[in-house]
Amino acid sequence: MRVTIYDIAKEADVGIGTVSRVFNNHPSVSHGTRSRVLEVATRLNYRPHPYARGLASNRTNSILAVIPFFTTFFFLEILQGVQSKLSDLDCDLILYGVNHPDQVASSLRQNALRSRVDGILFFSMKMPEEFALQYLQHRTPVIVVDSYHKSFDSLTVDNQEGAFHATTHLIKLGHKRIGLLNANIESAPARERLKGFQNALTGAGLAIVPGLVKNSSSPILDGFTRNAGYELMKQFLSLKGEMPTAIVVASDIQAVGALAAINEAGLKCPDDVALIGFDDIELASHLELTTMRQPMYEMGALAADTLADRLKNPKEKVSQTKFVPKLIVRKTCGASMHRKQIEAIA
Amino acid sequence: MRVTIYDIAKEADVGIGTVSRVFNNHPSVSHGTRSRVLEVATRLNYRPHPYARGLASNRTNSILAVIPFFTTFFFLEILQGVQSKLSDLDCDLILYGVNHPDQVASSLRQNALRSRVDGILFFSMKMPEEFALQYLQHRTPVIVVDSYHKSFDSLTVDNQEGAFHATTHLIKLGHKRIGLLNANIESAPARERLKGFQNALTGAGLAIVPGLVKNSSSPILDGFTRNAGYELMKQFLSLKGEMPTAIVVASDIQAVGALAAINEAGLKCPDDVALIGFDDIELASHLELTTMRQPMYEMGALAADTLADRLKNPKEKVSQTKFVPKLIVRKTCGASMHRKQIEAIA
DNA sequence: CTGAAAGCGCTAACAC
DNA sequence: GTGTTAGCGCTTTCAG
């Protein structure tokens, strides 16, 4: 049978309480006893039983990650970031993937019945109020990442800043006629990116030409899709001579579609029109897309850290952290053709 | 406090044993009692405590997925497949990502101490013998996916068949001078793909020209990298007039590198040289790469199913299942230019 | 068919 | 410092 604290207590000639204390790093165990217990434990190859532990202590040593399975993009990096902190937390990571944004609630409902976890990392989706209440009631700490909820700690990307930087980069490269290929303006990220875009233009004394701002009206994933990018780019292309010389695209995946449209039209990026994306998905590097990188690994890691803090200090005021995307210069903005110019900018 | 079986037992005026039986679908509960218990349970919003359950029954209702974090490719699809079956299993999915193939053992060592799981899904890596023994001893069922171990159920992709189909496709398109851009021949997949390639050629009465088979000697990820593809393609390109008209590439990621090399040389794919990849990673569709698709979602789902079977029948003989990759025709093999021809092939 | 009782392996409060 | 004890919430005999 499996070895229990009783076995090792008997063998080490101590009480089970002491054994338990040793394994919980309780201070009041003499050095001698501790090392003796530890010695016996390793000799007998003892492993604490997580469930017995959880049952007795009312902790689970596991956290739940609720992540969107429909965005393949950051997912991996985020999880890597989370996992890098897991051993600090001494925690298992239970994964729950949601296949479609509309399914969050029903998915959670099905899942919430099952596991009991010490905390939840909730990624990139709007937390249904029904569950927010439930978690608050149960005092289950929740960290919301790449999304926002007033009652929980949140980590977000500063979309406005990101779009501001992207636009500014193009301006510094000498572009005067700059467009925005945006997602569905109903979505918060799209609105924020629009604002950053506008700020950058007005800040530089450039006019905002309404015809050069194109929002997607696609209901699918708020227009953050390849196809939405493709369609909007076609609209830009139909402007012919009126076309912007550079376009800020609200996401890399849309930029992929835009690039396809540009190629199809027999034009070249960046020669005929420069592009700057947002996200830095894996594809971006292969397509040499200049983009605003979202620090996903870091966000995953910080999310785990934040949860750790929250577990320690349940009553601390909810925190809100903003990450600023970082400019990754590749080829689609044309900057790589002018090394000197980039250096001047930097 | 949380509601327990005691609460509902009292309320429904039965013993706790009966309540337990109801929730375990034990047959020997009268219909009347069962429905009464159920009614009370829903009214009191009762949730079984998974850890108490696990402790008493010696099951955990959770499975571990050990996956490589270093191949971003299939990962998501596999997990989706796994998850689609999870509710059948009534199981949580604990995720354990390994960052580098060399770290498998040390990663597991660190992790294995923690969680106790009903079963393990082990993906795309060689299972260290140390752990194989441990799992066998503990009678923890393991399903090995995209890899092989004699003691465990395994699901693999038939690389030889895949390469055979890929090569045959090129042959049917009329190519006579076909190359193989392979990975490190030390690795099993590379060897199998070579064999399929050779079989297809000889089967079609074509000679195998040694100079047209190029293995990567890169130690990094067995040569399944973009850079390895790039370098080998340069070797092909240096053949000039002797260059093959079509090349079977051992993986999509290598094909990405190969495409880059081709473009750099000012040549066009498929006009100057046709390419067919292997895997169907996300990039492949964006690059219009013809490829042999590995059915990752299906493998994930079947892995979960197989584990379910294994949990039911621990002593069944170990099974070995092979998946055959599927040809996905896009543009890099030139076939899309000849629709009729493709249809004739199909 | 159903109730009572004995654990599952561990934590934590309480004595000493 | 350390042993003892009472549960944590549930499953599973064992009687009846």
Short mmCIF file of C-alpha atoms in Angstrom, two decimals, chain B residues 115-311:
data_model
loop_
_atom_site.label_atom_id
_atom_site.label_comp_id
_atom_site.label_asym_id
_atom_site.label_seq_id
_atom_site.Cartn_x
_atom_site.Cartn_y
_atom_site.Cartn_z
CA SER B 115 -0.46 15.57 -8.36
CA ARG B 116 -2.10 12.23 -8.28
CA VAL B 117 -4.03 11.51 -11.41
CA ASP B 118 -6.12 8.70 -12.83
CA GLY B 119 -4.28 8.66 -16.09
CA ILE B 120 -1.69 10.37 -18.20
CA LEU B 121 -1.64 11.53 -21.79
CA PHE B 122 1.90 11.81 -22.95
CA PHE B 123 2.47 13.72 -26.15
CA SER B 124 5.17 13.77 -28.77
CA MET B 125 8.06 12.92 -26.54
CA LYS B 126 10.04 9.91 -25.62
CA MET B 127 8.92 8.66 -22.25
CA PRO B 128 11.92 8.32 -19.97
CA GLU B 129 12.24 4.73 -18.84
CA GLU B 130 12.49 5.82 -15.23
CA PHE B 131 8.93 7.09 -15.36
CA ALA B 132 7.60 4.33 -17.52
CA LEU B 133 8.54 1.93 -14.75
CA GLN B 134 7.07 4.13 -12.10
CA TYR B 135 3.76 4.44 -13.89
CA LEU B 136 3.61 0.74 -14.55
CA GLN B 137 4.27 0.03 -10.90
CA HIS B 138 1.65 2.48 -9.73
CA ARG B 139 -0.68 1.08 -12.39
CA THR B 140 -1.29 4.57 -13.65
CA PRO B 141 -2.57 4.21 -17.20
CA VAL B 142 -0.57 6.11 -19.76
CA ILE B 143 -1.47 6.84 -23.35
CA VAL B 144 1.45 7.82 -25.53
CA VAL B 145 0.53 10.03 -28.44
CA ASP B 146 2.72 10.77 -31.44
CA SER B 147 5.42 8.62 -29.92
CA TYR B 148 5.81 5.01 -28.95
CA HIS B 149 6.41 2.87 -25.93
CA LYS B 150 5.93 -0.84 -25.84
CA SER B 151 4.22 -0.91 -22.47
CA PHE B 152 1.57 1.69 -23.16
CA ASP B 153 -1.25 2.29 -25.56
CA SER B 154 0.02 4.49 -28.32
CA LEU B 155 -1.38 6.60 -31.11
CA THR B 156 0.97 7.44 -33.89
CA VAL B 157 0.97 8.99 -37.28
CA ASP B 158 1.95 6.77 -40.11
CA ASN B 159 4.87 8.78 -41.40
CA GLN B 160 5.77 6.29 -44.03
CA GLU B 161 2.30 6.26 -45.52
CA GLY B 162 2.20 10.03 -45.34
CA ALA B 163 5.45 10.47 -47.18
CA PHE B 164 4.35 7.85 -49.66
CA HIS B 165 1.16 9.76 -50.43
CA ALA B 166 2.97 13.06 -50.67
CA THR B 167 5.50 11.69 -53.08
CA THR B 168 2.88 9.89 -55.10
CA HIS B 169 0.93 13.11 -55.43
CA LEU B 170 3.94 14.80 -56.96
CA ILE B 171 4.53 11.87 -59.26
CA LYS B 172 0.96 11.97 -60.47
CA LEU B 173 1.38 15.65 -61.20
CA GLY B 174 4.05 14.59 -63.65
CA HIS B 175 7.20 15.24 -61.72
CA LYS B 176 10.08 12.91 -62.48
CA ARG B 177 12.87 14.55 -60.61
CA ILE B 178 11.73 14.67 -57.01
CA GLY B 179 13.80 15.56 -53.96
CA LEU B 180 13.39 14.93 -50.28
CA LEU B 181 14.21 17.67 -47.82
CA ASN B 182 14.37 15.64 -44.66
CA ALA B 183 15.01 16.19 -40.98
CA ASN B 184 17.72 14.53 -38.93
CA ILE B 185 17.86 10.93 -40.07
CA GLU B 186 18.59 9.85 -36.53
CA SER B 187 14.99 10.54 -35.66
CA ALA B 188 12.33 7.92 -36.27
CA PRO B 189 9.93 10.20 -38.17
CA ALA B 190 12.67 11.23 -40.55
CA ARG B 191 13.59 7.62 -41.25
CA GLU B 192 10.00 6.63 -41.81
CA ARG B 193 9.35 9.51 -44.13
CA LEU B 194 12.42 8.63 -46.10
CA LYS B 195 11.18 5.09 -46.48
CA GLY B 196 7.78 6.24 -47.73
CA PHE B 197 9.47 8.56 -50.16
CA GLN B 198 11.66 5.80 -51.52
CA ASN B 199 8.80 3.34 -51.78
CA ALA B 200 6.75 5.78 -53.79
CA LEU B 201 9.57 6.42 -56.22
CA THR B 202 10.52 2.82 -56.78
CA GLY B 203 6.86 1.88 -56.94
CA ALA B 204 6.48 4.33 -59.79
CA GLY B 205 9.56 3.02 -61.48
CA LEU B 206 11.60 6.12 -60.75
CA ALA B 207 15.18 6.01 -59.63
CA ILE B 208 16.26 7.26 -56.24
CA VAL B 209 18.95 9.83 -56.80
CA PRO B 210 21.05 10.06 -53.63
CA GLY B 211 21.95 13.68 -54.26
CA LEU B 212 18.29 14.60 -54.16
CA VAL B 213 17.80 13.32 -50.65
CA LYS B 214 19.05 15.81 -48.11
CA ASN B 215 18.98 15.10 -44.40
CA SER B 216 19.45 17.78 -41.85
CA SER B 217 22.36 17.32 -39.52
CA SER B 218 21.07 19.92 -37.13
CA PRO B 219 20.86 18.72 -33.56
CA ILE B 220 18.17 21.26 -32.76
CA LEU B 221 14.77 19.59 -32.57
CA ASP B 222 16.09 16.91 -34.89
CA GLY B 223 16.23 19.39 -37.72
CA PHE B 224 12.51 20.08 -37.68
CA THR B 225 13.13 23.80 -37.78
CA ARG B 226 12.65 26.64 -40.13
CA ASN B 227 16.33 27.25 -40.33
CA ALA B 228 17.17 23.64 -41.17
CA GLY B 229 14.72 23.87 -44.05
CA TYR B 230 16.27 27.09 -45.21
CA GLU B 231 19.78 25.69 -45.22
CA LEU B 232 18.90 22.48 -46.99
CA MET B 233 16.91 24.36 -49.60
CA LYS B 234 19.97 26.46 -50.33
CA GLN B 235 21.83 23.24 -51.01
CA PHE B 236 19.11 22.20 -53.43
CA LEU B 237 19.23 25.60 -55.08
CA SER B 238 22.96 25.31 -55.58
CA LEU B 239 22.25 22.32 -57.79
CA LYS B 240 21.04 24.76 -60.45
CA GLY B 241 20.00 22.83 -63.52
CA GLU B 242 20.22 19.60 -61.59
CA MET B 243 17.65 20.83 -59.12
CA PRO B 244 14.57 18.69 -58.58
CA THR B 245 11.32 20.00 -60.04
CA ALA B 246 9.53 19.11 -56.83
CA ILE B 247 10.53 18.49 -53.25
CA VAL B 248 8.91 16.55 -50.46
CA VAL B 249 9.64 18.41 -47.24
CA ALA B 250 9.59 16.53 -43.97
CA SER B 251 7.68 19.21 -42.10
CA ASP B 252 5.82 22.43 -42.73
CA ILE B 253 8.15 24.42 -40.57
CA GLN B 254 11.05 23.33 -42.74
CA ALA B 255 8.97 24.19 -45.78
CA VAL B 256 8.59 27.71 -44.45
CA GLY B 257 12.35 28.03 -44.41
CA ALA B 258 12.59 26.44 -47.83
CA LEU B 259 10.11 28.94 -49.24
CA ALA B 260 12.15 31.77 -47.83
CA ALA B 261 15.26 30.41 -49.53
CA ILE B 262 13.41 30.04 -52.80
CA ASN B 263 12.14 33.60 -52.69
CA GLU B 264 15.56 34.85 -51.77
CA ALA B 265 17.00 33.14 -54.81
CA GLY B 266 14.48 35.03 -56.90
CA LEU B 267 12.67 31.84 -57.82
CA LYS B 268 9.01 31.04 -57.54
CA CYS B 269 7.15 28.20 -55.96
CA PRO B 270 5.60 26.20 -57.57
CA ASP B 271 6.70 27.52 -60.96
CA ASP B 272 10.38 26.85 -60.49
CA VAL B 273 10.13 24.18 -57.86
CA ALA B 274 7.10 22.57 -56.27
CA LEU B 275 6.92 21.87 -52.56
CA ILE B 276 4.81 19.62 -50.40
CA GLY B 277 4.99 19.81 -46.63
CA PHE B 278 3.99 17.67 -43.70
CA ASP B 279 1.85 18.56 -40.66
CA ASP B 280 -0.50 21.33 -41.77
CA ILE B 281 0.46 23.82 -39.15
CA GLU B 282 -1.45 27.07 -39.04
CA LEU B 283 1.13 28.81 -41.17
CA ALA B 284 0.65 26.32 -43.95
CA SER B 285 -2.74 27.64 -44.96
CA HIS B 286 -1.54 31.21 -44.92
CA LEU B 287 1.40 30.35 -47.11
CA GLU B 288 -0.81 28.24 -49.36
CA LEU B 289 1.39 25.30 -48.67
CA THR B 290 0.26 21.93 -49.93
CA THR B 291 0.86 19.47 -47.16
CA MET B 292 0.07 16.18 -45.45
CA ARG B 293 -2.24 17.03 -42.62
CA GLN B 294 -1.85 15.34 -39.28
CA PRO B 295 -5.24 14.90 -37.68
CA MET B 296 -4.35 16.40 -34.36
CA TYR B 297 -7.81 17.12 -33.05
CA GLU B 298 -8.80 13.56 -33.76
CA MET B 299 -5.71 12.25 -32.08
CA GLY B 300 -6.43 14.27 -28.99
CA ALA B 301 -9.98 13.01 -28.88
CA LEU B 302 -8.99 9.42 -29.48
CA ALA B 303 -6.27 9.67 -26.87
CA ALA B 304 -8.90 10.62 -24.33
CA ASP B 305 -11.15 7.81 -25.49
CA THR B 306 -8.34 5.32 -25.29
CA LEU B 307 -7.58 6.43 -21.79
CA ALA B 308 -11.21 6.00 -20.86
CA ASP B 309 -11.12 2.44 -22.20
CA ARG B 310 -7.92 1.72 -20.39
CA LEU B 311 -9.37 2.96 -17.14
#
